[in-house]
CSV table of C-alpha atoms and ligand atoms in Angstrom, one decimal:
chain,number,residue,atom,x,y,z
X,77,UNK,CA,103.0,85.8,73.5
X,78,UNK,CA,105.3,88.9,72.9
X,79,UNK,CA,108.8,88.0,72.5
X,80,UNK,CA,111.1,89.0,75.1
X,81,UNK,CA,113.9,90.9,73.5
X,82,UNK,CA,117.5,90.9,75.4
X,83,UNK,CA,117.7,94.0,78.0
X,84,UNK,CA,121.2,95.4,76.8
X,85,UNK,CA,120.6,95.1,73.1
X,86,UNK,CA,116.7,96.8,73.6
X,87,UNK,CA,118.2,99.6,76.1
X,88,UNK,CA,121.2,100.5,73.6
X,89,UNK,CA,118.4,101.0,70.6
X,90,UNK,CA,116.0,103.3,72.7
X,91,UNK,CA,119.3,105.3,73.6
X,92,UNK,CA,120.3,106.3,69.9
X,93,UNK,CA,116.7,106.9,69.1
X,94,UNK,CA,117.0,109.2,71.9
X,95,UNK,CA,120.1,110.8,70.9
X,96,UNK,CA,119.1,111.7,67.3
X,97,UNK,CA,115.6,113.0,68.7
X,98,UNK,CA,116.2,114.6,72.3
X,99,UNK,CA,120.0,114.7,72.6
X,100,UNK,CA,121.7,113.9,75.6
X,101,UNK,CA,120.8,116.8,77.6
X,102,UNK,CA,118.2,116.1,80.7
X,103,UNK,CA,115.9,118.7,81.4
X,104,UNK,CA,114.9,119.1,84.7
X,105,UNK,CA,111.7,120.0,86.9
X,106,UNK,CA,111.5,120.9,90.1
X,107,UNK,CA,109.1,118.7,92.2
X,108,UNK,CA,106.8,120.0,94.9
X,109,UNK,CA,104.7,117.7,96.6
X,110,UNK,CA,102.4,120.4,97.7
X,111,UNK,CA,100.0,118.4,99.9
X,112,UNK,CA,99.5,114.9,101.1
X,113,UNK,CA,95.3,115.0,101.6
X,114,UNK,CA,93.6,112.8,99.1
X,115,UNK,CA,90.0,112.2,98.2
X,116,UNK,CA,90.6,108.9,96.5
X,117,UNK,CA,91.3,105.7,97.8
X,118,UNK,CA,93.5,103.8,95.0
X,119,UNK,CA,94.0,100.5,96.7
X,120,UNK,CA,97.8,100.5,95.3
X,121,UNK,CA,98.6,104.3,97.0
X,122,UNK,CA,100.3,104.8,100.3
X,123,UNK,CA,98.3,108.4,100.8
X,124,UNK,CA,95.3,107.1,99.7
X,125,UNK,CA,92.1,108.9,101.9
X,126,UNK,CA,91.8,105.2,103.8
X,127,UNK,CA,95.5,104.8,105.0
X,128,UNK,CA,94.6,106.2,108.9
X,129,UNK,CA,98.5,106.2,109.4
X,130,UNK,CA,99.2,108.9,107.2
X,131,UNK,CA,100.2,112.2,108.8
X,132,UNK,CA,98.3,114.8,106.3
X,133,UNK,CA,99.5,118.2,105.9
X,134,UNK,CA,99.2,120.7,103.1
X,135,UNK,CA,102.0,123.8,101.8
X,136,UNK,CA,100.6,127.1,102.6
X,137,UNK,CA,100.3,129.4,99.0
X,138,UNK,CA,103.1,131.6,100.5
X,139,UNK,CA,105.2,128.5,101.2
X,140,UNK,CA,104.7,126.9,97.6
X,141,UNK,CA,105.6,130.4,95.7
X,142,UNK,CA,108.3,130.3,97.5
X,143,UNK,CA,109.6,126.8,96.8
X,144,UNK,CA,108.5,127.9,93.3
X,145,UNK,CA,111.1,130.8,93.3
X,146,UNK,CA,113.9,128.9,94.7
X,147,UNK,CA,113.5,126.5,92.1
X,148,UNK,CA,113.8,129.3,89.2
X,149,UNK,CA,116.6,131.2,90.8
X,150,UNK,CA,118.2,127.5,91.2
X,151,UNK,CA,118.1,127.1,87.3
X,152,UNK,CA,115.3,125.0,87.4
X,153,UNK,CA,113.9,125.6,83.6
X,154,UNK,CA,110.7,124.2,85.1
X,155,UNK,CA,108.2,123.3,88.3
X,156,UNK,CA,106.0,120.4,88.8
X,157,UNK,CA,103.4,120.8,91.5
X,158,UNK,CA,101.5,117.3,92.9
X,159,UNK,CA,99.3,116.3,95.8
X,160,UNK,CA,96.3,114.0,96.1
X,161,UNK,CA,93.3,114.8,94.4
X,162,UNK,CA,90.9,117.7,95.9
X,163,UNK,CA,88.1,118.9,94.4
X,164,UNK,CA,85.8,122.1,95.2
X,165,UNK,CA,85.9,125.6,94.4
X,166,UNK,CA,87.8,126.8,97.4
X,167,UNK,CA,90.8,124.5,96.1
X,168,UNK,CA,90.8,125.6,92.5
X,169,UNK,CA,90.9,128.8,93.6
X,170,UNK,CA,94.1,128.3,95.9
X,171,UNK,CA,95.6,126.6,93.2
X,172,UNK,CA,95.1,129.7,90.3
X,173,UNK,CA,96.1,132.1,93.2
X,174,UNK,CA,99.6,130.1,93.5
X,175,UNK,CA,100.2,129.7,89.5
X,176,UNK,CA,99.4,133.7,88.8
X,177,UNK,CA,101.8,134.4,91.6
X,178,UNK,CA,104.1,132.4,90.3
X,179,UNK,CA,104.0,133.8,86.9
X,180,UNK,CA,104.2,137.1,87.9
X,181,UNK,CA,108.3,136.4,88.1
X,182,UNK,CA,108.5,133.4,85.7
X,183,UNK,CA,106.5,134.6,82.9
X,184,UNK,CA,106.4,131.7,80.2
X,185,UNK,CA,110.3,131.0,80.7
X,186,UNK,CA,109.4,128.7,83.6
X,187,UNK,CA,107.6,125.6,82.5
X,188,UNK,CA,104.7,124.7,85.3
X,189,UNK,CA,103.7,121.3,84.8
X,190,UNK,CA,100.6,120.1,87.4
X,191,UNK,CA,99.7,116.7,89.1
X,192,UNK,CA,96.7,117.1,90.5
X,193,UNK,CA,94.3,114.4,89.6
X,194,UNK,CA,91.0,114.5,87.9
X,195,UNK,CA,89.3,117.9,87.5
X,196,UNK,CA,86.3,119.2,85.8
X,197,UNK,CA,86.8,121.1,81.8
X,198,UNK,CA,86.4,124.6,84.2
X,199,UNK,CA,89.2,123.9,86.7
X,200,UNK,CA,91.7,123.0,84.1
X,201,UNK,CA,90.9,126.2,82.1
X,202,UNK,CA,91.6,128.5,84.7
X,203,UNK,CA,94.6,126.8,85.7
X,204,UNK,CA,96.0,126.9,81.9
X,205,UNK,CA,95.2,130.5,81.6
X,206,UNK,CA,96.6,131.1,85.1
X,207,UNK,CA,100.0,130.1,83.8
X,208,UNK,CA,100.1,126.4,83.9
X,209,UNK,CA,101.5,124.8,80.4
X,210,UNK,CA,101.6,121.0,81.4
X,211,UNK,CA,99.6,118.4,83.1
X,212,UNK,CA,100.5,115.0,84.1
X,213,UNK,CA,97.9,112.3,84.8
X,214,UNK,CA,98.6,108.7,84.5
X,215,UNK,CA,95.9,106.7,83.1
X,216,UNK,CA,97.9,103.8,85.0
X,217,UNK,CA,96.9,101.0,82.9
X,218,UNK,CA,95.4,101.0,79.3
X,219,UNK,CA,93.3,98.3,80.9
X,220,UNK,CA,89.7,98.8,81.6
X,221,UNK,CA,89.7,95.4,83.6
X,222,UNK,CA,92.6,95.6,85.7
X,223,UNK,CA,92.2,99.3,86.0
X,224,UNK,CA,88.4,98.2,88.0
X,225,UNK,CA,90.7,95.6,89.9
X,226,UNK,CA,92.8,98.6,91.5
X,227,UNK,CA,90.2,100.9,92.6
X,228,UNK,CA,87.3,101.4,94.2
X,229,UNK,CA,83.7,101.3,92.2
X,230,UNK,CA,83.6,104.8,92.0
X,231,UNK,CA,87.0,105.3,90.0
X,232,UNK,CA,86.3,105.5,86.6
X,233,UNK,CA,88.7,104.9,83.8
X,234,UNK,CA,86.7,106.8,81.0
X,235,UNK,CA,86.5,109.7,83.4
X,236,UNK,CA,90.1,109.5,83.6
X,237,UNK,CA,90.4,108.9,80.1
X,238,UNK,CA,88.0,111.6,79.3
X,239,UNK,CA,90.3,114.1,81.4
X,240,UNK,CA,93.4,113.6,79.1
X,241,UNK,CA,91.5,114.5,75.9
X,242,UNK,CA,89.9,117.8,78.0
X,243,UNK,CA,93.7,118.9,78.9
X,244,UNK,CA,94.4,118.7,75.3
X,245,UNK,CA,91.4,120.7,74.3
X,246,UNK,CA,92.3,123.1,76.8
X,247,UNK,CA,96.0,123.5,75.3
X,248,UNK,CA,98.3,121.7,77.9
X,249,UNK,CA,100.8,120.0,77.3
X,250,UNK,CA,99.5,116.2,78.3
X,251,UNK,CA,101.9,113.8,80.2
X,252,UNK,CA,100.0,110.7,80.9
X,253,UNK,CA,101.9,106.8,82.0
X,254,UNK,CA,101.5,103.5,83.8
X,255,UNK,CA,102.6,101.1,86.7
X,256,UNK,CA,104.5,98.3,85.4
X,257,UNK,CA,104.4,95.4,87.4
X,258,UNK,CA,101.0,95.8,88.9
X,259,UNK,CA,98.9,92.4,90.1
X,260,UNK,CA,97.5,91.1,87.2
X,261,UNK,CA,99.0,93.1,84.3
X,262,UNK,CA,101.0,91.5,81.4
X,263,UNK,CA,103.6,92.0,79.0
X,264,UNK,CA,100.6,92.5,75.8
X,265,UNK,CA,98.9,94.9,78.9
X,266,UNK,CA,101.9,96.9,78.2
X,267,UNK,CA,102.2,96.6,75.0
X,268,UNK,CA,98.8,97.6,74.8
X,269,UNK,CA,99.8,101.2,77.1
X,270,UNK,CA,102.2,102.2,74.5
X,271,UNK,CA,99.6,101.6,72.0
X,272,UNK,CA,97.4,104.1,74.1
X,273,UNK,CA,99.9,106.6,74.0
X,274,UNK,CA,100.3,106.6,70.5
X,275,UNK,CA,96.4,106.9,69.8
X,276,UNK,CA,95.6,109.8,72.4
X,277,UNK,CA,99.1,111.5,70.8
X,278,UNK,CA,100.6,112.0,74.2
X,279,UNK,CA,103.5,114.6,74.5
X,280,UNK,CA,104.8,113.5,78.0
X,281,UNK,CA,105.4,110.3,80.0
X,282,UNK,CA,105.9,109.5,83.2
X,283,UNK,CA,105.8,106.2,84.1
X,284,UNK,CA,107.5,103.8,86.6
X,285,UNK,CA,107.5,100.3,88.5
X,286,UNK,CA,104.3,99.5,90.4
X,287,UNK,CA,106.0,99.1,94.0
X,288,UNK,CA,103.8,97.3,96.7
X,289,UNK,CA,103.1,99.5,99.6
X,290,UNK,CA,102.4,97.7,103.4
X,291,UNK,CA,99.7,100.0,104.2
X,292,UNK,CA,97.3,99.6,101.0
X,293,UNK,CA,94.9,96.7,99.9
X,294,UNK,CA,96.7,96.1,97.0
X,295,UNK,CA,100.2,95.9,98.9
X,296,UNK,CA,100.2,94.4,102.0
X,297,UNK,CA,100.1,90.5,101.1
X,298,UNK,CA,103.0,91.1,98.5
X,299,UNK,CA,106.0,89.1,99.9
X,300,UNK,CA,109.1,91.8,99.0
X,301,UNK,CA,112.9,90.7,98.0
X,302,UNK,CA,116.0,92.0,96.5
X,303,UNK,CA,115.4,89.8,93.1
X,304,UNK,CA,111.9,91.5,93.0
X,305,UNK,CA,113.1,94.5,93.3
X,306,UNK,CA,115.4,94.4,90.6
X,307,UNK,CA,112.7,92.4,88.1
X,308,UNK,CA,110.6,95.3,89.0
X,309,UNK,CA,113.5,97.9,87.9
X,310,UNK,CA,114.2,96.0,84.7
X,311,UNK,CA,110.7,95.9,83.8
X,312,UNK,CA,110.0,99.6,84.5
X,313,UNK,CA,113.3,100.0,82.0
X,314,UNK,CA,112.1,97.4,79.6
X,315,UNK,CA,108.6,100.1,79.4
X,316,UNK,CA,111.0,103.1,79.0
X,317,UNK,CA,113.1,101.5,75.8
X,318,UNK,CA,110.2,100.1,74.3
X,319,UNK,CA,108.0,103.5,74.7
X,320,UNK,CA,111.0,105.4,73.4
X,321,UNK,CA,111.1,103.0,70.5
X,322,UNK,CA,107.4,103.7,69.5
X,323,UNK,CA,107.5,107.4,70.5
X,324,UNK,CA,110.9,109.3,69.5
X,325,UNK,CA,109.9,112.8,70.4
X,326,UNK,CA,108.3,113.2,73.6
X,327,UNK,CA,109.7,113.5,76.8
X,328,UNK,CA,109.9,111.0,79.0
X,329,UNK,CA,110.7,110.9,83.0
X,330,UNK,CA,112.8,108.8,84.6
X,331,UNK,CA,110.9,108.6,87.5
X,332,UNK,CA,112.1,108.5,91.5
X,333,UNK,CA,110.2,104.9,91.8
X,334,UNK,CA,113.3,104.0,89.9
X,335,UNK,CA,115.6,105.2,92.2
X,336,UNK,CA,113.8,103.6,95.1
X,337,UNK,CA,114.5,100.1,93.5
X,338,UNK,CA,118.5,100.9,93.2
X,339,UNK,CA,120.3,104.5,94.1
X,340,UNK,CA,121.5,104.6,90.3
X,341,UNK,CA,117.6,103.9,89.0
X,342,UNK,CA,116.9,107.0,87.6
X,343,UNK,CA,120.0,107.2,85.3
X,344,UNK,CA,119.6,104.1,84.1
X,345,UNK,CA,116.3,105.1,83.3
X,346,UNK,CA,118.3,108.0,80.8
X,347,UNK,CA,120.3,105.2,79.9
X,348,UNK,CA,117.3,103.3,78.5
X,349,UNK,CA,115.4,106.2,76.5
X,350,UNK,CA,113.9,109.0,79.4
X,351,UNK,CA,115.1,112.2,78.9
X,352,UNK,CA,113.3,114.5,81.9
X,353,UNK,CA,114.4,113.9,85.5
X,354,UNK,CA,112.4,115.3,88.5
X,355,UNK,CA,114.3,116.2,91.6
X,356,UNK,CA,112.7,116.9,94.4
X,357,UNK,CA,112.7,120.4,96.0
X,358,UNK,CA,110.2,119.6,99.1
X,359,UNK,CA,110.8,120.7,102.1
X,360,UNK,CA,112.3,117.6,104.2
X,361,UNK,CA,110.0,118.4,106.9
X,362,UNK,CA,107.0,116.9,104.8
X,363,UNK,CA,108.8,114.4,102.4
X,364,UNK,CA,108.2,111.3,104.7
X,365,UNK,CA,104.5,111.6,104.9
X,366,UNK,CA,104.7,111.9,100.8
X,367,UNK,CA,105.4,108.1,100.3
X,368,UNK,CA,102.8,107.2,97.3
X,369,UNK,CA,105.2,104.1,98.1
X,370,UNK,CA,107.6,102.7,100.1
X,371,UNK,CA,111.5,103.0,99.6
X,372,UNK,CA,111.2,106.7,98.6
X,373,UNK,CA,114.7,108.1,98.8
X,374,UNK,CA,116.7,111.0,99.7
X,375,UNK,CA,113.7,111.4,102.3
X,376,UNK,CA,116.4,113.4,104.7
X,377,UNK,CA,118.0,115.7,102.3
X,378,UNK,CA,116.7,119.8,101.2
X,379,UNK,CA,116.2,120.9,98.1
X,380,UNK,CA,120.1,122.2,97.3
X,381,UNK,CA,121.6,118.7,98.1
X,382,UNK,CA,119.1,116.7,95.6
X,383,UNK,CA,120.1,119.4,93.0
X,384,UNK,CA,124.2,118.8,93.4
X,385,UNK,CA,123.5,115.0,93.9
X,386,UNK,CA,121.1,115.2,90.4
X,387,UNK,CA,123.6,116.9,88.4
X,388,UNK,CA,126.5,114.9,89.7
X,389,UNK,CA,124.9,111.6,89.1
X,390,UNK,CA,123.9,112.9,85.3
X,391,UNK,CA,127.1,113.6,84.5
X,392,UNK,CA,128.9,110.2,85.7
X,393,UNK,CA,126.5,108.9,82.7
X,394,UNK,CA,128.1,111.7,80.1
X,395,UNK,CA,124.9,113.7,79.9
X,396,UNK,CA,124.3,117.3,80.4
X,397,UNK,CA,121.6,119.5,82.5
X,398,UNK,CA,119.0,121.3,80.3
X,399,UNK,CA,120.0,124.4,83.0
X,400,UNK,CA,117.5,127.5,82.8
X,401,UNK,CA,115.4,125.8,80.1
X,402,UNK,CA,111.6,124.8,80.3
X,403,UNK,CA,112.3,121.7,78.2
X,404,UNK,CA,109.4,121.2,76.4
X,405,UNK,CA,107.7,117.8,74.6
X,406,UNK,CA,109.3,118.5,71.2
X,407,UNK,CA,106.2,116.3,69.9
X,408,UNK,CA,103.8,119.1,71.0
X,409,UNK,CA,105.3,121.8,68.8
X,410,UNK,CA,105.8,119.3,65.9
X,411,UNK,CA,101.5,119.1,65.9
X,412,UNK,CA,101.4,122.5,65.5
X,413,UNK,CA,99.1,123.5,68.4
X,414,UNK,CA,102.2,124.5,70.6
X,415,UNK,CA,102.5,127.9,72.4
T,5,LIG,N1,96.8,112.3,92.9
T,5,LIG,C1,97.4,112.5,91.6
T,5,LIG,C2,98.9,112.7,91.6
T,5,LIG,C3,99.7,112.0,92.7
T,5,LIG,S1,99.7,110.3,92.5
T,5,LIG,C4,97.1,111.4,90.7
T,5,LIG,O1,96.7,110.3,91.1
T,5,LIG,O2,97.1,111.6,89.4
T,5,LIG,C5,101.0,110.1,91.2
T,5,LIG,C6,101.2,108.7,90.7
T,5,LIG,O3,101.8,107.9,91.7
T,5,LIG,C7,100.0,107.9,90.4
T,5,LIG,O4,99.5,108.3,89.1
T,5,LIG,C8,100.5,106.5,90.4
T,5,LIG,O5,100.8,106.0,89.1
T,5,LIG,C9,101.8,106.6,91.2
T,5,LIG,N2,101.7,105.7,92.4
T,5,LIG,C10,100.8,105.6,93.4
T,5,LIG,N3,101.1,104.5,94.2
T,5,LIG,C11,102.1,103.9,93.6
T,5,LIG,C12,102.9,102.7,94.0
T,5,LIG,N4,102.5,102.0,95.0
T,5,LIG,N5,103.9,102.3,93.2
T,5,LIG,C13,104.3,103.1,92.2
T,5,LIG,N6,103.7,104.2,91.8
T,5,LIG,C14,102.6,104.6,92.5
T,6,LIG,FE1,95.1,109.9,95.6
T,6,LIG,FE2,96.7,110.0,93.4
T,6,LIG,FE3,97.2,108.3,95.4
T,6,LIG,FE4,95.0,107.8,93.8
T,6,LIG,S1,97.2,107.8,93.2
T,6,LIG,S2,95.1,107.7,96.1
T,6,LIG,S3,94.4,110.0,93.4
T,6,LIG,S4,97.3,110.5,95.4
């Protein structure tokens, strides 16, 4: 049994280890949830392909560069574009249409991170040299047992394993993370994530609580209070410390599942070791039907509010905004394969 250090001392350790590595300054990204149509079926995700009560609608290119060029005119240093997983050669060509548009004004000053699920060695090639520098794809648990028990048979973890070392290969900078708190999972199943990270030399992580969503398999029987919501937001914390701990220079998100637990989630999430914070910049018109799970906040607000509200809240905390900067994984120029 792993010993269960006390919250306040373990939060204030991860903090000066992310001072003398990162600093204090939060580096942003822009997040555009670009489309809701998914052809998985994760039984813990609210838009997974078997949810019928989703309303399903994807961003037209024109729409997305736009977004794209608020967000770089707004001083966003950097842009993260996610959706469910599509596949197919019409969509990979959409998608490489959208980044070389978008780097025809950002050049390589504005980061482009993606989210778009598993792809084949081909598709993330020609998104790379299209002008994408980062990809994020949680492996959600180290776990090849409990990673069986939240999907369908057709989900593979070494496929989704096998991905991460392909984005590597194909010169990304690799963001990969977990659920904390899922069905199942314990404390040496975390311990055990950070462990992954450390062998597959990951350079981003985003990672956050495991929230139960109504309309999913995995979800609907879990009875839902106030005292599991905050044991869910101290855990997700608890993963942030101890990940910044083991890992001093990569970035790390403090991502919005925290703020869905309690309003200040995300900056306690700086507070305990993350460093990268992604505001949202979609449209409100679509940000309802983009509920991975429940509790999403700021669901009625535009793009300018979250980025007043962001910086506002980052201050209260005596941190500054990265402003105008991609904010890179420092770890991924430190190996010596960074461009
Ligand atoms: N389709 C892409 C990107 C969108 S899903 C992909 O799966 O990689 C992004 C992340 O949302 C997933 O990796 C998962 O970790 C998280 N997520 C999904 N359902 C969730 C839930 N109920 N609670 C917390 N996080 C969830
Ligand atoms: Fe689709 Fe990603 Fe949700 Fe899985 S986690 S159902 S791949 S959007």
């Amino acid at each position: 049994m792993i010993a269960w250090p006390d919250a306040k001392a373990l939060f204030a350790a991860a903090y000066e280890v992310k001072t003398r590595n990162v600093g204090r300054r939060v580096s942003m990204r822009g997040l555009l949830e670009i489309g809701n149509v998914c052809e998985k079926n994760c039984h813990y995700c609210g838009i997974r392909r078997g949810n019928a009560e989703v309303r399903r609608y994807s961003i037209g290119a024109d729409e997305i560069v736009a977004a794209a060029r608020w967000a770089y005119d707004a001083g966003y240093g950097s842009l993260v574009m996610q959706s469910g997983e599509l596949s197919g050669e019409a969509h990979t060509a959409f998608i490489e249409g959208i980044l070389r548009r978008i780097h025809e004004f950002g050049g390589d000053d504005f980061g482009i991170t993606l989210s778009l699920g598993e792809q084949d060695e081909e598709t993330y090639r020609r998104w790379r040299e299209a002008g994408a520098h980062r990809y994020l794809l949680r492996i959600e648990t180290s776990n090849r047992e409990l990673y069986a028990s939240l999907h369908p048979a057709d989900h593979s973890w070494e496929r989704r394993r096998d991905c991460l070392r392909t984005l590597r290969r194909c010169g990304y900078q690799v963001g990969t993370g977990v659920m904390a708190g899922l069905p199942g999972q314990t404390v040496e199943d975390l311990a055990a994530d950070i462990g992954f990270f450390v062998a597959e030399d990951i350079d981003m992580i985003g990672m956050g609580p495991y929230i139960p969503h109504p309309q999913t398999p995995l979800g609907k029987g879990i009875p839902w209070t106030p005292a599991d919501a905050a044991a869910r937001l101290e855990l997700g914390l608890r993963m942030i410390a101890a990940t910044r701990l083991r890992l001093h220079d990569v970035n790390i998100a403090a991502a919005t599942a925290l703020q869905a637990l309690e309003p200040d989630g995300r900056e306690r999430g700086l507070l305990a070791g993350a460093n990268v914070m992604m505001p949202n910049i979609t449209d409100a018109a679509h940000r309802a039907d983009y509920q991975l799970y429940p509790g999403k906040p700021c669901l009625g607000e535009n793009a300018t509010l979250c980025r007043g509200c962001v910086e506002e809240r980052i201050k209260s905390i005596g941190e500054e905004v990265n402003w105008g900067v991609r904010g890179d994984s420092p770890h991924f120029f430190k190996r010596g394969t960074g461009q």
